[in-house]
Amino acid sequence: QVQLVESGGGVVQPGGSLKISCAASGFTFRSFGIHWVRQAPGKGLEWVAFIRYDGSTQYYADSVKGRLILSRDNSKNTVSLEMTTLKVEDTAVYFCARDPAPSGTYGYLQYWGQGTFVIVSS
Amino acid sequence: SSDLTQDPAVSVALGQTVRITCQGDSLTSYSANWYQKKPGQAPILLIYGETSRPSGIPERFSGSRSGDRASLNIDGAQAEDEADYYCNSRDRRANFVIFGGGTRLTIL
């Protein structure tokens, strides 16, 4: 069955960097786009970023544009989200989720991981 | 702020029907989708393409749309349906995908 497992969360100081990852299994990874969505404590879901099936194009939310870099390694079935210049307001559980299509055509997130918690605090 | 607007909270008596709504300009161009989120758990896709239900989702969950407003219906709400519900769609503007602010459903 489809599995997505996030890792790499932890505590980082404001202005610092952190790389979180999503390991996929149970499907043909190279055929599907992958999203990241976050949920800050007590807040709603916020879409963060999307990468197409072949890694050729990434899309970012305005709130993180210029500070996050999304990449994927189809040989290792992993997606990585490198976060730089982190702010206190980036504190959240970060979920990776699989799109039903290669390029995000339909806009829904079909399968989700359990999330990894990123805390930005001094 | 979100470009998809949801009521922050809704309540329903056990076994009754409840409608959760989502409004936004993007819904006139793109389909609405719905998710259930419980504390400490991953979100679950309930409805995609406005009306389609993934396998394993109970039939009491259904979706519809009229103009710029989409709705999630729960017909005969159960105690386990107490959760936060989010709509989402593709975005007409800057962001690729957007989510509504969420609706907390309480079962009375």
Tab-separated table of C-alpha atoms in Angstrom:
chain	number	residue	atom	x	y	z
A	1	GLN	CA	0.000	0.000	0.000
A	2	VAL	CA	1.023	3.623	-0.445
A	3	GLN	CA	3.275	4.848	2.339
A	4	LEU	CA	4.821	8.236	2.911
A	5	VAL	CA	7.163	8.713	5.850
A	6	GLU	CA	8.512	12.119	6.800
A	7	SER	CA	11.706	12.603	8.771
A	8	GLY	CA	14.200	15.243	9.793
A	9	GLY	CA	12.073	17.494	11.959
A	10	GLY	CA	13.480	19.064	15.083
A	11	VAL	CA	14.330	22.294	16.835
A	12	VAL	CA	16.172	25.046	14.965
A	13	GLN	CA	16.953	28.641	15.840
A	14	PRO	CA	15.389	31.546	13.966
A	15	GLY	CA	17.429	32.277	10.869
A	16	GLY	CA	18.685	28.719	10.744
A	17	SER	CA	18.230	25.938	8.202
A	18	LEU	CA	16.760	22.467	8.243
A	19	LYS	CA	16.200	19.738	5.687
A	20	ILE	CA	13.227	17.423	6.008
A	21	SER	CA	12.559	14.393	3.844
A	22	CYS	CA	9.733	12.206	2.662
A	23	ALA	CA	10.352	8.541	1.820
A	24	ALA	CA	7.786	6.876	-0.404
A	25	SER	CA	6.882	3.253	-1.037
A	26	GLY	CA	4.061	1.144	-2.407
A	27	PHE	CA	3.684	2.938	-5.743
A	28	THR	CA	5.657	4.027	-8.828
A	29	PHE	CA	7.199	7.096	-7.247
A	30	ARG	CA	8.527	8.638	-10.465
A	31	SER	CA	4.991	8.914	-11.892
A	32	PHE	CA	3.449	11.219	-9.279
A	33	GLY	CA	3.810	14.762	-8.024
A	34	ILE	CA	4.420	15.365	-4.326
A	35	HIS	CA	3.115	18.175	-2.104
A	36	TRP	CA	4.161	19.529	1.270
A	37	VAL	CA	1.498	20.914	3.594
A	38	ARG	CA	2.006	22.264	7.097
A	39	GLN	CA	-0.115	22.826	10.159
A	40	ALA	CA	1.046	25.280	12.803
A	41	PRO	CA	-0.065	24.592	16.384
A	42	GLY	CA	-3.756	25.434	16.738
A	43	LYS	CA	-4.016	26.516	13.103
A	44	GLY	CA	-5.356	25.100	9.860
A	45	LEU	CA	-3.705	23.305	6.980
A	46	GLU	CA	-1.483	25.452	4.778
A	47	TRP	CA	-0.191	24.269	1.410
A	48	VAL	CA	3.560	24.855	1.178
A	49	ALA	CA	5.031	23.458	-2.026
A	50	PHE	CA	4.661	21.000	-4.913
A	51	ILE	CA	7.146	19.218	-7.151
A	52	ARG	CA	6.272	17.591	-10.422
A	53	TYR	CA	6.893	13.882	-11.075
A	54	ASP	CA	10.199	14.488	-12.819
A	55	GLY	CA	11.429	17.280	-10.567
A	56	SER	CA	11.410	19.719	-13.473
A	57	THR	CA	9.106	22.274	-11.834
A	58	GLN	CA	8.373	23.356	-8.280
A	59	TYR	CA	5.659	25.630	-6.943
A	60	TYR	CA	5.824	27.422	-3.603
A	61	ALA	CA	3.382	29.278	-1.382
A	62	ASP	CA	3.985	33.013	-1.191
A	63	SER	CA	4.739	32.651	2.532
A	64	VAL	CA	7.811	30.496	1.878
A	65	LYS	CA	8.926	31.550	-1.591
A	66	GLY	CA	12.646	32.220	-1.734
A	67	ARG	CA	13.345	30.384	1.545
A	68	LEU	CA	12.444	26.790	0.674
A	69	ILE	CA	13.912	24.499	-1.945
A	70	LEU	CA	12.071	21.344	-2.938
A	71	SER	CA	13.837	18.513	-4.718
A	72	ARG	CA	13.367	14.820	-5.413
A	73	ASP	CA	15.487	11.755	-6.121
A	74	ASN	CA	13.469	9.282	-8.150
A	75	SER	CA	16.210	6.663	-7.799
A	76	LYS	CA	15.740	6.712	-4.016
A	77	ASN	CA	11.991	7.415	-3.886
A	78	THR	CA	12.527	10.478	-1.744
A	79	VAL	CA	11.566	14.130	-1.719
A	80	SER	CA	13.498	16.699	0.298
A	81	LEU	CA	12.471	20.116	1.515
A	82	GLU	CA	15.369	22.360	2.419
A	83	MET	CA	14.231	25.229	4.598
A	84	THR	CA	16.432	28.291	5.101
A	85	THR	CA	16.118	31.592	6.958
A	86	LEU	CA	13.570	29.936	9.207
A	87	LYS	CA	11.136	32.078	11.173
A	88	VAL	CA	9.227	31.384	14.364
A	89	GLU	CA	6.048	31.291	12.273
A	90	ASP	CA	7.431	28.327	10.311
A	91	THR	CA	6.877	26.186	13.401
A	92	ALA	CA	4.483	23.458	12.298
A	93	VAL	CA	3.932	19.807	11.540
A	94	TYR	CA	5.009	19.281	7.942
A	95	PHE	CA	3.159	16.638	5.923
A	96	CYS	CA	4.146	15.253	2.544
A	97	ALA	CA	1.301	14.071	0.348
A	98	ARG	CA	1.015	12.380	-3.010
A	99	ASP	CA	-0.871	13.949	-5.873
A	100	PRO	CA	-3.040	11.641	-8.031
A	101	ALA	CA	-1.285	12.905	-11.176
A	102	PRO	CA	2.255	13.633	-12.399
A	103	SER	CA	1.848	17.401	-12.608
A	104	GLY	CA	-0.749	18.348	-10.017
A	105	THR	CA	-3.526	18.798	-12.541
A	106	TYR	CA	-6.407	18.014	-10.211
A	107	GLY	CA	-5.299	19.855	-7.092
A	108	TYR	CA	-6.105	17.234	-4.511
A	109	LEU	CA	-3.838	15.326	-2.168
A	110	GLN	CA	-4.582	11.641	-2.302
A	111	TYR	CA	-2.289	10.052	0.282
A	112	TRP	CA	-0.610	11.668	3.273
A	113	GLY	CA	2.254	10.893	5.614
A	114	GLN	CA	2.039	11.259	9.389
A	115	GLY	CA	4.114	14.421	9.462
A	116	THR	CA	7.304	15.689	11.043
A	117	PHE	CA	7.386	18.519	13.583
A	118	VAL	CA	9.618	21.514	12.958
A	119	ILE	CA	10.072	23.936	15.839
A	120	VAL	CA	11.746	27.272	15.237
A	121	SER	CA	12.715	28.732	18.576
A	122	SER	CA	15.606	30.397	20.310
B	1	SER	CA	-5.850	34.469	5.308
B	2	SER	CA	-7.376	31.876	2.981
B	3	ASP	CA	-9.151	32.517	-0.315
B	4	LEU	CA	-11.473	29.633	0.495
B	5	THR	CA	-13.872	30.590	3.291
B	6	GLN	CA	-15.300	28.068	5.744
B	7	ASP	CA	-17.365	28.520	8.886
B	8	PRO	CA	-15.002	28.021	11.850
B	9	ALA	CA	-17.329	25.697	13.747
B	10	VAL	CA	-20.463	23.657	13.195
B	11	SER	CA	-22.317	21.286	15.491
B	12	VAL	CA	-24.799	18.501	14.809
B	13	ALA	CA	-26.775	16.062	16.893
B	14	LEU	CA	-25.744	12.430	16.684
B	15	GLY	CA	-27.422	10.761	13.717
B	16	GLN	CA	-28.526	13.983	12.080
B	17	THR	CA	-27.390	15.517	8.792
B	18	VAL	CA	-24.892	18.356	8.626
B	19	ARG	CA	-23.604	20.487	5.780
B	20	ILE	CA	-20.174	22.117	5.811
B	21	THR	CA	-19.595	24.799	3.208
B	22	CYS	CA	-16.628	26.319	1.401
B	23	GLN	CA	-16.790	29.478	-0.675
B	24	GLY	CA	-14.301	31.056	-3.046
B	25	ASP	CA	-13.710	32.350	-6.570
B	26	SER	CA	-11.368	29.475	-7.406
B	27	LEU	CA	-14.285	27.048	-7.126
B	28	THR	CA	-15.773	28.450	-10.326
B	29	SER	CA	-12.686	27.226	-12.193
B	30	TYR	CA	-11.422	24.271	-10.182
B	31	SER	CA	-12.985	21.366	-8.336
B	32	ALA	CA	-13.376	21.338	-4.576
B	33	ASN	CA	-11.924	18.555	-2.487
B	34	TRP	CA	-12.526	17.711	1.168
B	35	TYR	CA	-10.363	16.290	3.958
B	36	GLN	CA	-10.947	15.126	7.511
B	37	LYS	CA	-8.288	15.919	10.094
B	38	LYS	CA	-8.180	14.583	13.642
B	39	PRO	CA	-5.591	15.652	16.243
B	40	GLY	CA	-2.316	13.799	15.894
B	41	GLN	CA	-3.375	12.081	12.705
B	42	ALA	CA	-2.726	12.608	9.013
B	43	PRO	CA	-5.483	14.241	6.982
B	44	ILE	CA	-7.752	11.872	5.068
B	45	LEU	CA	-9.151	12.619	1.625
B	46	LEU	CA	-12.942	12.371	1.845
B	47	ILE	CA	-14.177	13.835	-1.451
B	48	TYR	CA	-12.332	14.744	-4.640
B	49	GLY	CA	-13.533	16.364	-7.842
B	50	GLU	CA	-16.466	17.861	-5.927
B	51	THR	CA	-18.506	14.657	-5.719
B	52	SER	CA	-16.254	11.573	-5.908
B	53	ARG	CA	-15.541	9.445	-2.858
B	54	PRO	CA	-12.309	7.414	-2.551
B	55	SER	CA	-12.671	3.742	-1.761
B	56	GLY	CA	-13.106	3.113	1.950
B	57	ILE	CA	-14.860	6.407	2.688
B	58	PRO	CA	-18.346	5.807	4.134
B	59	GLU	CA	-21.316	6.626	1.930
B	60	ARG	CA	-22.653	9.105	4.483
B	61	PHE	CA	-20.054	11.574	3.173
B	62	SER	CA	-21.017	13.349	-0.041
B	63	GLY	CA	-20.049	16.513	-1.875
B	64	SER	CA	-21.696	19.043	-4.153
B	65	ARG	CA	-21.094	22.478	-5.652
B	66	SER	CA	-23.197	25.412	-6.791
B	67	GLY	CA	-21.435	28.406	-8.278
B	68	ASP	CA	-18.589	29.476	-6.024
B	69	ARG	CA	-19.781	27.403	-3.073
B	70	ALA	CA	-18.977	23.770	-2.387
B	71	SER	CA	-20.554	21.643	0.301
B	72	LEU	CA	-19.679	18.532	2.246
B	73	ASN	CA	-22.710	16.638	3.559
B	74	ILE	CA	-22.583	14.103	6.334
B	75	ASP	CA	-25.832	12.142	6.333
B	76	GLY	CA	-26.312	10.601	9.762
B	77	ALA	CA	-23.286	11.980	11.618
B	78	GLN	CA	-21.482	9.520	13.888
B	79	ALA	CA	-19.454	10.183	17.004
B	80	GLU	CA	-16.256	9.347	15.117
B	81	ASP	CA	-16.991	12.129	12.631
B	82	GLU	CA	-16.042	14.750	15.217
B	83	ALA	CA	-13.011	16.348	13.560
B	84	ASP	CA	-11.777	19.313	11.558
B	85	TYR	CA	-12.828	19.443	7.917
B	86	TYR	CA	-10.925	21.283	5.197
B	87	CYS	CA	-11.761	22.101	1.620
B	88	ASN	CA	-9.116	22.766	-1.021
B	89	SER	CA	-8.757	23.483	-4.702
B	90	ARG	CA	-6.263	24.643	-7.270
B	91	ASP	CA	-5.727	28.385	-7.074
B	92	ARG	CA	-6.513	30.959	-9.736
B	93	ARG	CA	-3.856	33.334	-8.513
B	94	ALA	CA	-0.396	33.012	-7.055
B	95	ASN	CA	-0.487	29.785	-5.118
B	96	PHE	CA	-0.718	26.417	-6.839
B	97	VAL	CA	-3.081	24.901	-4.284
B	98	ILE	CA	-5.079	26.497	-1.478
B	99	PHE	CA	-6.925	25.265	1.589
B	100	GLY	CA	-9.900	26.693	3.396
B	101	GLY	CA	-9.477	27.740	6.994
B	102	GLY	CA	-11.191	24.598	8.265
B	103	THR	CA	-14.439	23.816	10.076
B	104	ARG	CA	-14.484	22.123	13.473
B	105	LEU	CA	-17.401	19.718	13.640
B	106	THR	CA	-18.819	18.882	17.063
B	107	ILE	CA	-21.192	15.943	17.498
B	108	LEU	CA	-23.727	16.640	20.212
